[in-house]
């Protein structure tokens, strides 16, 4: 099959079975946590860089693709933070909103100055001291070197497959096709559907790597319509958008489960940081092995 | 799960890269030339024996990481699939052997093409017949139509970037300067339209640069590629570049001598362009094009005049050029397979004896020149540093060459024709069947039409707009390729012949914007045999026993395979740069 402008290369079963991190002995739950935190970090950095959501979403998917499969990157080798930064850098470089390495490094330094990964709102209101995220010229040089080498590793690992097709536009097109925009609460529905698409980016099931944009858009609309309580056609309308009932159900469950997962993660890492670089990860692994030994 | 090995995750197993093959799979042959950002080598794939061209990506300007020009070119080529556009087969990696050299060297692997047009025209043993020129021009227009219909400006149209193989196929190469075109695509009978946004004028090799670019029009259109096609058309008759200016001003002068001086009729709005002042002195030329191209028939002359119209709005677009009456009059365009093989002319040897050659002015170096990732100057007019290159032939100054580079700098391939293959050329790759007559492409047949505009017209995501930290400052969303319609897939998804691959009849509306489809509704193509010749030939061309299938299968197998045994661990362990203190 020739690729099309509406589809993405999906992860194969083999790739989903094993990851580079697993082969390096990193437990799956830890990997899930780190991937989730890394994706959130990318989203946060993208927002601080004033990037459009499309660009951020592409960066998150490049980030996600990097870890997949036995040939993918391993957390034992690459910190999630450096991969997140390089994914964002790479994606913006090809977008209409290129960012300088300096901006990117500053933003990541600012974000990692947060004492906890899951900060509450009060926390964010307080202004951290500027010294906590100041990047000196020497540090900048070193981080920039890492940024560039990580960028190359991403390109190589992904086989230069950095093109990402997103479901956002499709979602709106589908809503138009379903003729819901005549409904008074249509914008509520559309916003909800887009929120679901944004949430799914963070899914530990990597829904964007296992399902095509068409299905993601359809499932987001289905869920949103139920939540907003707007009636959809009685027929199996999702079939029109290349999604069968089974896939729709799976995606709905997957999208809804992100909330619970996020809740668990927040409790699990309350007051601490998810290890987003190699050194922290090694410390975390050590801590875990000590616990099991005791 | 935390077993003993888990405690020491940093001790490594081997890991392989997927998607990129190792350079060791290729046997380097000779150097073919130098592109905008790297050398081009001929190489043989050790397993399949097929010949490829390997374009090395130079990393000499690393202040922005991986070169944006290379990244753009790779991304564009990965999305494109057309018989007249050079295909990117894969990326090959040369991993550094010595310690300390951390970055790998990357090569773009493309099919090897026997000649480039420039080299071919330089070869005195090669005589083009008019029917052959028509065949090449048709292919060039088809390639350009595909690019423009897909919102891509090539921006370095020149004979040296048109590759030709011994099967008569012409392909457009070197997308180092190409970019996404944000505007509506050209439509039948409506010229090339107008652009709403500004792009950098630092594009197109000077001899092929259209008058509007010389006058610093920033809102240019696909018409800039059509001008280049016109230059190539003339070059095929004259066997040398028809407008070889030795400075930008001289270039404008000889253009106006050939076509006629600009006035408000033939180039409306010209006097408002930033560069207009300097060319007022060239007023009063009537244009010598008719006498200069006496060998052309009246329709041929009308085609070259249409391609070289000063008014970029009225310049013929690729769709109309394909339908030009020139291609329907005698002699009819030759069929690709009837084009003689230009074998055994040993042009390279001869050139080495001759020694000298006329150096093409170097292509603008795109992003690397501008300094920013966007390859744009913040102002119009001359770039801050115009490097003065002595030109051997003219002795006049040349500008815009990268510093410290020999004068043979040119895009894609060297102008000299590569030496000839005595063996039969490799068969056409099976996964890229000719789709002549298919409009542009058949693979999107069962999918909804892409959004009519190239960009996502999506309002609901938060959009903060470009921020202020862009290095060059002040320039709105810059000269950057915006992805919107890519078709891509990893190697594994490129199965040789998927079952769903349909081949559709010729009269299907071309893929692309809805507008372009509509615009053709009213148009009746009066040519009964349009596209017929090409389609018929497709059947002969489909060769199931493509020797490269083997390589592809192997590659697929490899990317799919797991690699649990991961031994060497000599990777960069500089992750700690990102560590917090």
Tab-separated table of N, CA and C in Angstrom, chain A residues 1-7 9-10 12 14-15 17-18 20 23-25 49-54 68 70-72 74 76-77 81-82 85 89-90 93-100 103 112 134 142-144 146-149 151-153 155-157 159-161 163 165 168-169 172 194 273 277-280 282 285, chain B residues 6 9-10 13 15-20 59 62-66 68 71 74-75 78-79 91 93 103-104 106 374 431 443-444 447-448 456-458 461-467 469-471 477 480-483 485-490 492-493 498 501 560-563 566 569 571 573-575 577-581:
chain	number	residue	atom	x	y	z
A	1	UNK	N	0.845	-1.214	0.000
A	1	UNK	CA	0.000	0.000	0.000
A	1	UNK	C	0.864	1.242	0.000
A	2	UNK	N	0.543	2.117	-0.866
A	2	UNK	CA	1.241	3.388	-0.855
A	2	UNK	C	0.754	4.226	0.314
A	3	UNK	N	1.631	4.973	0.914
A	3	UNK	CA	1.184	5.849	1.995
A	3	UNK	C	0.279	6.947	1.461
A	4	UNK	N	-0.546	7.465	2.301
A	4	UNK	CA	-1.441	8.529	1.874
A	4	UNK	C	-1.275	9.728	2.786
A	5	UNK	N	-1.779	10.861	2.392
A	5	UNK	CA	-1.597	12.035	3.241
A	5	UNK	C	-2.451	11.995	4.496
A	6	UNK	N	-3.297	10.981	4.632
A	6	UNK	CA	-4.140	10.941	5.811
A	6	UNK	C	-3.723	9.846	6.774
A	7	UNK	N	-2.709	9.102	6.420
A	7	UNK	CA	-2.355	7.997	7.295
A	7	UNK	C	-0.939	8.168	7.812
A	9	UNK	N	2.502	5.954	9.451
A	9	UNK	CA	3.054	4.628	9.681
A	9	UNK	C	2.728	4.202	11.122
A	10	UNK	N	2.233	3.002	11.280
A	10	UNK	CA	1.850	2.556	12.621
A	10	UNK	C	2.899	1.607	13.174
A	12	UNK	N	4.312	-1.731	14.580
A	12	UNK	CA	3.966	-3.128	14.334
A	12	UNK	C	3.802	-3.858	15.668
A	14	UNK	N	5.383	-6.446	16.651
A	14	UNK	CA	6.719	-6.697	17.221
A	14	UNK	C	7.227	-5.478	17.960
A	15	UNK	N	7.002	-4.338	17.362
A	15	UNK	CA	7.487	-3.115	18.004
A	15	UNK	C	6.770	-2.843	19.312
A	17	UNK	N	5.543	-5.163	21.240
A	17	UNK	CA	5.860	-6.199	22.222
A	17	UNK	C	7.059	-5.818	23.081
A	18	UNK	N	8.082	-5.339	22.399
A	18	UNK	CA	9.330	-5.052	23.118
A	18	UNK	C	9.750	-3.621	22.844
A	20	UNK	N	13.175	-0.825	23.384
A	20	UNK	CA	14.589	-0.774	23.711
A	20	UNK	C	14.820	-0.690	25.212
A	23	UNK	N	14.416	-4.077	26.852
A	23	UNK	CA	15.582	-4.926	26.639
A	23	UNK	C	16.725	-4.519	27.564
A	24	UNK	N	16.711	-3.279	27.979
A	24	UNK	CA	17.720	-2.834	28.932
A	24	UNK	C	17.263	-3.049	30.371
A	25	UNK	N	16.171	-3.758	30.550
A	25	UNK	CA	15.756	-4.151	31.887
A	25	UNK	C	14.974	-3.102	32.643
A	49	UNK	N	6.698	27.862	24.451
A	49	UNK	CA	7.323	28.393	23.239
A	49	UNK	C	6.279	28.994	22.303
A	50	UNK	N	5.046	29.031	22.734
A	50	UNK	CA	3.947	29.608	21.953
A	50	UNK	C	3.778	28.900	20.613
A	51	UNK	N	3.876	27.605	20.644
A	51	UNK	CA	3.723	26.850	19.414
A	51	UNK	C	2.267	26.448	19.219
A	52	UNK	N	1.821	26.342	17.991
A	52	UNK	CA	0.476	25.825	17.760
A	52	UNK	C	0.388	24.353	18.181
A	53	UNK	N	-0.779	23.928	18.554
A	53	UNK	CA	-0.948	22.568	19.039
A	53	UNK	C	-0.546	21.525	17.989
A	54	UNK	N	-0.743	21.843	16.724
A	54	UNK	CA	-0.359	20.873	15.689
A	54	UNK	C	1.121	20.553	15.771
A	68	UNK	N	9.694	3.263	20.610
A	68	UNK	CA	8.953	2.059	20.272
A	68	UNK	C	9.855	1.018	19.633
A	70	UNK	N	12.111	-2.881	19.533
A	70	UNK	CA	13.434	-3.295	20.006
A	70	UNK	C	14.548	-2.428	19.430
A	71	UNK	N	14.314	-1.823	18.273
A	71	UNK	CA	15.329	-0.956	17.691
A	71	UNK	C	15.184	0.492	18.157
A	72	UNK	N	14.164	0.730	18.924
A	72	UNK	CA	13.922	2.101	19.369
A	72	UNK	C	14.916	2.536	20.429
A	74	UNK	N	16.430	3.682	24.003
A	74	UNK	CA	16.268	3.151	25.347
A	74	UNK	C	16.461	4.251	26.369
A	76	UNK	N	17.670	3.859	29.109
A	76	UNK	CA	18.954	3.690	29.761
A	76	UNK	C	20.024	4.498	29.036
A	77	UNK	N	19.717	4.890	27.826
A	77	UNK	CA	20.707	5.611	27.043
A	77	UNK	C	20.345	7.079	26.876
A	81	UNK	N	13.933	13.787	28.837
A	81	UNK	CA	13.944	15.239	28.661
A	81	UNK	C	14.734	15.650	27.418
A	82	UNK	N	15.885	15.019	27.228
A	82	UNK	CA	16.681	15.398	26.067
A	82	UNK	C	15.991	14.977	24.775
A	85	UNK	N	13.197	17.470	24.149
A	85	UNK	CA	13.728	18.726	23.615
A	85	UNK	C	14.107	18.570	22.151
A	89	UNK	N	12.562	20.406	18.919
A	89	UNK	CA	13.455	21.208	18.086
A	89	UNK	C	13.336	20.789	16.621
A	90	UNK	N	13.367	19.491	16.421
A	90	UNK	CA	13.278	18.920	15.075
A	90	UNK	C	11.954	19.284	14.416
A	93	UNK	N	11.684	22.985	13.593
A	93	UNK	CA	12.587	23.345	12.513
A	93	UNK	C	11.900	23.193	11.160
A	94	UNK	N	11.068	22.176	11.056
A	94	UNK	CA	10.382	21.932	9.789
A	94	UNK	C	9.030	22.627	9.737
A	95	UNK	N	8.641	23.266	10.789
A	95	UNK	CA	7.338	23.906	10.794
A	95	UNK	C	7.495	25.373	10.430
A	96	UNK	N	6.406	26.085	10.493
A	96	UNK	CA	6.461	27.518	10.214
A	96	UNK	C	6.948	28.293	11.429
A	97	UNK	N	7.241	27.603	12.505
A	97	UNK	CA	7.614	28.291	13.744
A	97	UNK	C	8.939	27.779	14.273
A	98	UNK	N	10.011	27.959	13.508
A	98	UNK	CA	11.282	27.449	14.017
A	98	UNK	C	11.707	28.186	15.291
A	99	UNK	N	12.256	27.421	16.212
A	99	UNK	CA	12.714	28.001	17.481
A	99	UNK	C	14.214	27.813	17.568
A	100	UNK	N	14.868	28.760	18.157
A	100	UNK	CA	16.311	28.628	18.296
A	100	UNK	C	16.621	27.627	19.396
A	103	UNK	N	16.240	29.223	22.849
A	103	UNK	CA	14.896	29.309	23.420
A	103	UNK	C	14.497	27.970	24.004
A	112	UNK	N	12.432	22.166	34.097
A	112	UNK	CA	13.034	21.173	34.997
A	112	UNK	C	13.423	21.801	36.321
A	134	UNK	N	18.592	29.522	35.361
A	134	UNK	CA	19.530	30.261	34.523
A	134	UNK	C	20.451	29.285	33.801
A	142	UNK	N	26.982	22.927	26.147
A	142	UNK	CA	26.909	21.478	26.336
A	142	UNK	C	25.523	20.948	25.980
A	143	UNK	N	24.518	21.652	26.449
A	143	UNK	CA	23.164	21.163	26.166
A	143	UNK	C	22.847	21.233	24.685
A	144	UNK	N	23.392	22.261	24.036
A	144	UNK	CA	23.124	22.372	22.614
A	144	UNK	C	23.777	21.212	21.863
A	146	UNK	N	24.253	18.262	23.039
A	146	UNK	CA	23.396	17.112	23.279
A	146	UNK	C	22.138	17.196	22.422
A	147	UNK	N	21.597	18.392	22.337
A	147	UNK	CA	20.393	18.577	21.541
A	147	UNK	C	20.616	18.111	20.112
A	148	UNK	N	21.748	18.518	19.539
A	148	UNK	CA	22.010	18.174	18.150
A	148	UNK	C	22.290	16.689	17.985
A	149	UNK	N	23.041	16.112	18.929
A	149	UNK	CA	23.325	14.685	18.751
A	149	UNK	C	22.057	13.868	18.977
A	151	UNK	N	19.081	14.908	18.306
A	151	UNK	CA	18.299	15.132	17.092
A	151	UNK	C	18.683	14.131	16.011
A	152	UNK	N	19.998	13.951	15.869
A	152	UNK	CA	20.450	12.997	14.861
A	152	UNK	C	20.033	11.577	15.189
A	153	UNK	N	20.115	11.238	16.467
A	153	UNK	CA	19.735	9.881	16.831
A	153	UNK	C	18.257	9.647	16.583
A	155	UNK	N	16.494	11.085	14.234
A	155	UNK	CA	16.339	10.934	12.788
A	155	UNK	C	16.733	9.533	12.343
A	156	UNK	N	17.834	9.056	12.893
A	156	UNK	CA	18.304	7.735	12.487
A	156	UNK	C	17.363	6.648	12.977
A	157	UNK	N	16.960	6.763	14.229
A	157	UNK	CA	16.101	5.723	14.785
A	157	UNK	C	14.771	5.666	14.042
A	159	UNK	N	14.387	6.479	11.024
A	159	UNK	CA	14.583	6.369	9.590
A	159	UNK	C	14.088	7.612	8.877
A	160	UNK	N	14.258	8.757	9.476
A	160	UNK	CA	13.852	10.043	8.920
A	160	UNK	C	12.345	10.129	8.706
A	161	UNK	N	11.627	9.275	9.390
A	161	UNK	CA	10.176	9.277	9.230
A	161	UNK	C	9.581	10.230	10.254
A	163	UNK	N	7.510	12.783	9.390
A	163	UNK	CA	6.231	13.334	8.952
A	163	UNK	C	5.124	12.713	9.790
A	165	UNK	N	0.918	12.829	10.420
A	165	UNK	CA	-0.397	13.333	10.044
A	165	UNK	C	-1.294	13.315	11.267
A	168	UNK	N	-6.661	16.388	13.796
A	168	UNK	CA	-7.436	17.587	14.155
A	168	UNK	C	-8.304	18.095	13.000
A	169	UNK	N	-7.671	18.279	11.856
A	169	UNK	CA	-8.427	18.801	10.716
A	169	UNK	C	-9.520	17.828	10.311
A	172	UNK	N	-12.616	18.105	12.396
A	172	UNK	CA	-13.515	19.196	12.012
A	172	UNK	C	-14.246	18.848	10.708
A	194	UNK	N	-11.747	17.853	20.304
A	194	UNK	CA	-10.341	18.232	20.199
A	194	UNK	C	-9.621	17.921	21.517
A	273	UNK	N	9.920	13.605	41.530
A	273	UNK	CA	10.050	13.823	40.099
A	273	UNK	C	10.144	12.501	39.380
A	277	UNK	N	16.007	11.916	33.159
A	277	UNK	CA	17.307	11.729	32.520
A	277	UNK	C	17.947	10.453	33.029
A	278	UNK	N	19.045	10.101	32.390
A	278	UNK	CA	19.623	8.778	32.607
A	278	UNK	C	20.083	8.605	34.050
A	279	UNK	N	20.677	9.643	34.613
A	279	UNK	CA	21.200	9.544	35.966
A	279	UNK	C	20.068	9.325	36.969
A	280	UNK	N	19.019	10.119	36.828
A	280	UNK	CA	17.875	9.956	37.726
A	280	UNK	C	17.256	8.577	37.579
A	282	UNK	N	18.765	5.830	36.710
A	282	UNK	CA	19.617	4.842	37.375
A	282	UNK	C	19.393	4.886	38.876
A	285	UNK	N	16.155	3.152	39.571
A	285	UNK	CA	16.288	1.707	39.432
A	285	UNK	C	16.985	1.132	40.663
B	6	UNK	N	18.572	-5.403	35.608
B	6	UNK	CA	17.829	-4.158	35.661
B	6	UNK	C	18.557	-3.125	36.505
B	9	UNK	N	21.233	-0.695	34.151
B	9	UNK	CA	20.677	-0.560	32.811
B	9	UNK	C	21.634	0.056	31.810
B	10	UNK	N	22.670	0.686	32.316
B	10	UNK	CA	23.517	1.384	31.362
B	10	UNK	C	24.495	0.449	30.685
B	13	UNK	N	23.697	-3.549	25.436
B	13	UNK	CA	23.529	-4.567	24.438
B	13	UNK	C	23.618	-3.832	23.112
B	15	UNK	N	22.581	-2.318	19.627
B	15	UNK	CA	21.335	-1.790	19.044
B	15	UNK	C	21.602	-1.408	17.600
B	16	UNK	N	20.644	-1.659	16.797
B	16	UNK	CA	20.800	-1.268	15.394
B	16	UNK	C	19.814	-0.163	15.067
B	17	UNK	N	20.128	0.555	14.036
B	17	UNK	CA	19.187	1.546	13.543
B	17	UNK	C	18.277	0.887	12.529
B	18	UNK	N	17.060	1.221	12.595
B	18	UNK	CA	16.193	0.751	11.524
B	18	UNK	C	15.900	1.920	10.608
B	19	UNK	N	15.458	1.597	9.447
B	19	UNK	CA	15.088	2.652	8.517
B	19	UNK	C	16.273	3.209	7.749
B	20	UNK	N	17.432	3.107	8.316
B	20	UNK	CA	18.610	3.541	7.596
B	20	UNK	C	19.510	2.331	7.437
B	59	UNK	N	27.987	18.401	7.041
B	59	UNK	CA	27.553	19.046	8.286
B	59	UNK	C	28.481	20.201	8.605
B	62	UNK	N	26.910	23.650	11.429
B	62	UNK	CA	26.141	22.866	12.384
B	62	UNK	C	25.521	23.702	13.472
B	63	UNK	N	25.479	24.986	13.271
B	63	UNK	CA	25.022	25.764	14.414
B	63	UNK	C	23.526	25.609	14.650
B	64	UNK	N	22.842	25.038	13.701
B	64	UNK	CA	21.422	24.766	13.933
B	64	UNK	C	21.121	23.284	13.924
B	65	UNK	N	22.136	22.472	14.183
B	65	UNK	CA	21.882	21.049	14.202
B	65	UNK	C	21.820	20.487	12.795
B	66	UNK	N	20.991	19.515	12.624
B	66	UNK	CA	20.898	18.853	11.331
B	66	UNK	C	20.487	19.876	10.275
B	68	UNK	N	18.908	22.186	7.826
B	68	UNK	CA	17.500	22.315	7.494
B	68	UNK	C	17.254	22.035	6.019
B	71	UNK	N	17.143	18.351	5.664
B	71	UNK	CA	15.949	17.827	6.312
B	71	UNK	C	14.724	18.079	5.439
B	74	UNK	N	14.844	15.794	2.374
B	74	UNK	CA	14.493	14.417	2.703
B	74	UNK	C	12.993	14.302	2.907
B	75	UNK	N	12.466	15.236	3.640
B	75	UNK	CA	11.045	15.172	3.954
B	75	UNK	C	10.200	15.321	2.684
B	78	UNK	N	10.499	12.229	0.553
B	78	UNK	CA	9.774	11.100	1.129
B	78	UNK	C	8.284	11.209	0.844
B	79	UNK	N	7.820	12.418	0.651
B	79	UNK	CA	6.393	12.587	0.417
B	79	UNK	C	6.037	12.502	-1.059
B	91	UNK	N	17.969	6.157	3.361
B	91	UNK	CA	19.077	6.899	3.934
B	91	UNK	C	20.123	5.878	4.376
B	93	UNK	N	23.724	5.297	6.559
B	93	UNK	CA	24.491	5.906	7.633
B	93	UNK	C	25.910	5.378	7.619
B	103	UNK	N	29.292	12.230	15.475
B	103	UNK	CA	28.170	12.260	14.534
B	103	UNK	C	28.420	11.363	13.339
B	104	UNK	N	27.393	10.677	12.989
B	104	UNK	CA	27.485	9.828	11.823
B	104	UNK	C	27.370	10.685	10.572
B	106	UNK	N	25.696	11.000	6.931
B	106	UNK	CA	24.477	10.470	6.330
B	106	UNK	C	24.491	10.637	4.816
B	374	UNK	N	15.875	29.737	8.022
B	374	UNK	CA	14.906	29.955	6.973
B	374	UNK	C	15.519	30.407	5.673
B	431	UNK	N	8.329	-0.746	-7.500
B	431	UNK	CA	7.336	-0.077	-6.677
B	431	UNK	C	7.016	1.307	-7.200
B	443	UNK	N	-2.849	6.841	-5.973
B	443	UNK	CA	-2.967	6.139	-4.711
B	443	UNK	C	-3.987	6.750	-3.775
B	444	UNK	N	-4.465	7.919	-4.112
B	444	UNK	CA	-5.394	8.536	-3.182
B	444	UNK	C	-6.830	8.297	-3.565
B	447	UNK	N	-9.593	7.724	-0.964
B	447	UNK	CA	-9.567	8.526	0.253
B	447	UNK	C	-10.263	9.842	0.010
B	448	UNK	N	-10.778	10.408	1.027
B	448	UNK	CA	-11.407	11.717	0.852
B	448	UNK	C	-10.390	12.726	0.362
B	456	UNK	N	-3.557	23.155	7.377
B	456	UNK	CA	-4.709	22.772	8.159
B	456	UNK	C	-5.528	24.024	8.438
B	457	UNK	N	-6.737	24.081	7.981
B	457	UNK	CA	-7.522	25.282	8.250
B	457	UNK	C	-8.167	25.184	9.624
B	458	UNK	N	-7.420	24.711	10.584
B	458	UNK	CA	-8.025	24.337	11.846
B	458	UNK	C	-7.937	25.472	12.852
B	461	UNK	N	-7.372	24.750	17.804
B	461	UNK	CA	-6.217	24.593	18.672
B	461	UNK	C	-5.664	25.964	19.008
B	462	UNK	N	-5.103	26.092	20.185
B	462	UNK	CA	-4.577	27.399	20.562
B	462	UNK	C	-3.476	27.789	19.603
B	463	UNK	N	-3.538	28.992	19.169
B	463	UNK	CA	-2.567	29.436	18.191
B	463	UNK	C	-1.981	30.731	18.673
B	464	UNK	N	-0.755	30.680	19.021
B	464	UNK	CA	-0.180	31.891	19.577
B	464	UNK	C	0.547	32.710	18.544
B	465	UNK	N	0.665	32.152	17.359
B	465	UNK	CA	1.368	32.903	16.332
B	465	UNK	C	2.855	32.831	16.551
B	466	UNK	N	3.557	33.294	15.574
B	466	UNK	CA	5.009	33.244	15.703
B	466	UNK	C	5.471	34.161	16.819
B	467	UNK	N	6.423	33.709	17.537
B	467	UNK	CA	6.838	34.547	18.639
B	467	UNK	C	8.005	35.408	18.223
B	469	UNK	N	11.138	35.408	19.144
B	469	UNK	CA	12.533	35.066	19.382
B	469	UNK	C	13.247	34.593	18.123
B	470	UNK	N	12.583	34.732	17.027
B	470	UNK	CA	13.229	34.266	15.806
B	470	UNK	C	14.454	35.113	15.540
B	471	UNK	N	15.499	34.379	15.213
B	471	UNK	CA	16.781	35.035	15.159
B	471	UNK	C	16.801	36.257	14.277
B	477	UNK	N	6.259	34.395	9.909
B	477	UNK	CA	6.440	32.983	9.624
B	477	UNK	C	7.253	32.764	8.381
B	480	UNK	N	9.756	28.559	5.545
B	480	UNK	CA	9.842	27.254	6.149
B	480	UNK	C	8.811	26.364	5.522
B	481	UNK	N	9.201	25.170	5.328
B	481	UNK	CA	8.272	24.243	4.722
B	481	UNK	C	7.205	23.851	5.727
B	482	UNK	N	5.976	23.912	5.299
B	482	UNK	CA	4.905	23.537	6.204
B	482	UNK	C	4.279	22.248	5.705
B	483	UNK	N	4.390	21.227	6.490
B	483	UNK	CA	3.871	19.952	6.031
B	483	UNK	C	2.351	19.954	6.048
B	485	UNK	N	0.458	17.551	3.510
B	485	UNK	CA	-0.240	16.560	2.709
B	485	UNK	C	0.660	15.371	2.503
B	486	UNK	N	1.602	15.207	3.317
B	486	UNK	CA	2.633	14.233	3.034
B	486	UNK	C	2.090	12.837	2.943
B	487	UNK	N	2.707	12.066	2.116
B	487	UNK	CA	2.394	10.665	2.182
B	487	UNK	C	3.671	10.015	2.549
B	488	UNK	N	3.604	9.251	3.533
B	488	UNK	CA	4.848	8.656	3.932
B	488	UNK	C	4.545	7.372	4.625
B	489	UNK	N	5.524	6.679	4.866
B	489	UNK	CA	5.363	5.440	5.588
B	489	UNK	C	6.734	4.930	5.814
B	490	UNK	N	6.883	4.135	6.784
B	490	UNK	CA	8.209	3.579	6.989
B	490	UNK	C	8.475	2.573	5.904
B	492	UNK	N	8.801	-0.394	6.006
B	492	UNK	CA	8.062	-1.640	6.072
B	492	UNK	C	6.711	-1.523	5.402
B	493	UNK	N	6.186	-0.317	5.327
B	493	UNK	CA	4.875	-0.215	4.727
B	493	UNK	C	4.968	-0.097	3.220
B	498	UNK	N	1.127	-3.531	-3.196
B	498	UNK	CA	0.008	-3.810	-2.307
B	498	UNK	C	-1.218	-4.156	-3.107
B	501	UNK	N	-3.504	-1.325	-4.444
B	501	UNK	CA	-2.970	-0.324	-5.349
B	501	UNK	C	-3.766	-0.318	-6.625
B	560	UNK	N	11.883	-5.245	10.341
B	560	UNK	CA	10.875	-5.855	11.172
B	560	UNK	C	11.482	-6.700	12.283
B	561	UNK	N	12.696	-7.164	12.007
B	561	UNK	CA	13.244	-8.138	12.938
B	561	UNK	C	13.547	-7.495	14.282
B	562	UNK	N	13.464	-8.303	15.255
B	562	UNK	CA	13.889	-7.805	16.554
B	562	UNK	C	15.398	-7.899	16.620
B	563	UNK	N	15.931	-7.199	17.492
B	563	UNK	CA	17.363	-7.351	17.671
B	563	UNK	C	17.635	-7.439	19.148
B	566	UNK	N	22.052	-7.088	21.639
B	566	UNK	CA	22.559	-5.742	21.357
B	566	UNK	C	23.870	-5.631	22.082
B	569	UNK	N	28.141	-0.872	22.663
B	569	UNK	CA	27.465	0.187	23.379
B	569	UNK	C	28.312	1.436	23.334
B	571	UNK	N	27.798	4.207	22.375
B	571	UNK	CA	27.037	5.392	22.019
B	571	UNK	C	27.413	6.555	22.918
B	573	UNK	N	27.412	8.901	25.579
B	573	UNK	CA	26.831	8.869	26.908
B	573	UNK	C	26.851	10.278	27.467
B	574	UNK	N	26.350	11.169	26.662
B	574	UNK	CA	26.395	12.536	27.141
B	574	UNK	C	25.013	12.988	27.586
B	575	UNK	N	24.237	12.030	27.998
B	575	UNK	CA	22.915	12.399	28.457
B	575	UNK	C	22.954	13.297	29.674
B	577	UNK	N	24.278	15.919	30.122
B	577	UNK	CA	24.241	17.355	29.878
B	577	UNK	C	22.891	17.895	30.298
B	578	UNK	N	21.899	17.049	30.122
B	578	UNK	CA	20.574	17.503	30.485
B	578	UNK	C	20.243	17.249	31.950
B	579	UNK	N	21.187	16.686	32.623
B	579	UNK	CA	20.901	16.429	34.027
B	579	UNK	C	20.814	17.707	34.817
B	580	UNK	N	20.012	17.648	35.766
B	580	UNK	CA	19.949	18.820	36.646
B	580	UNK	C	21.134	18.784	37.584
B	581	UNK	N	21.504	19.956	38.019
B	581	UNK	CA	22.622	19.972	38.956
B	581	UNK	C	22.132	19.624	40.342
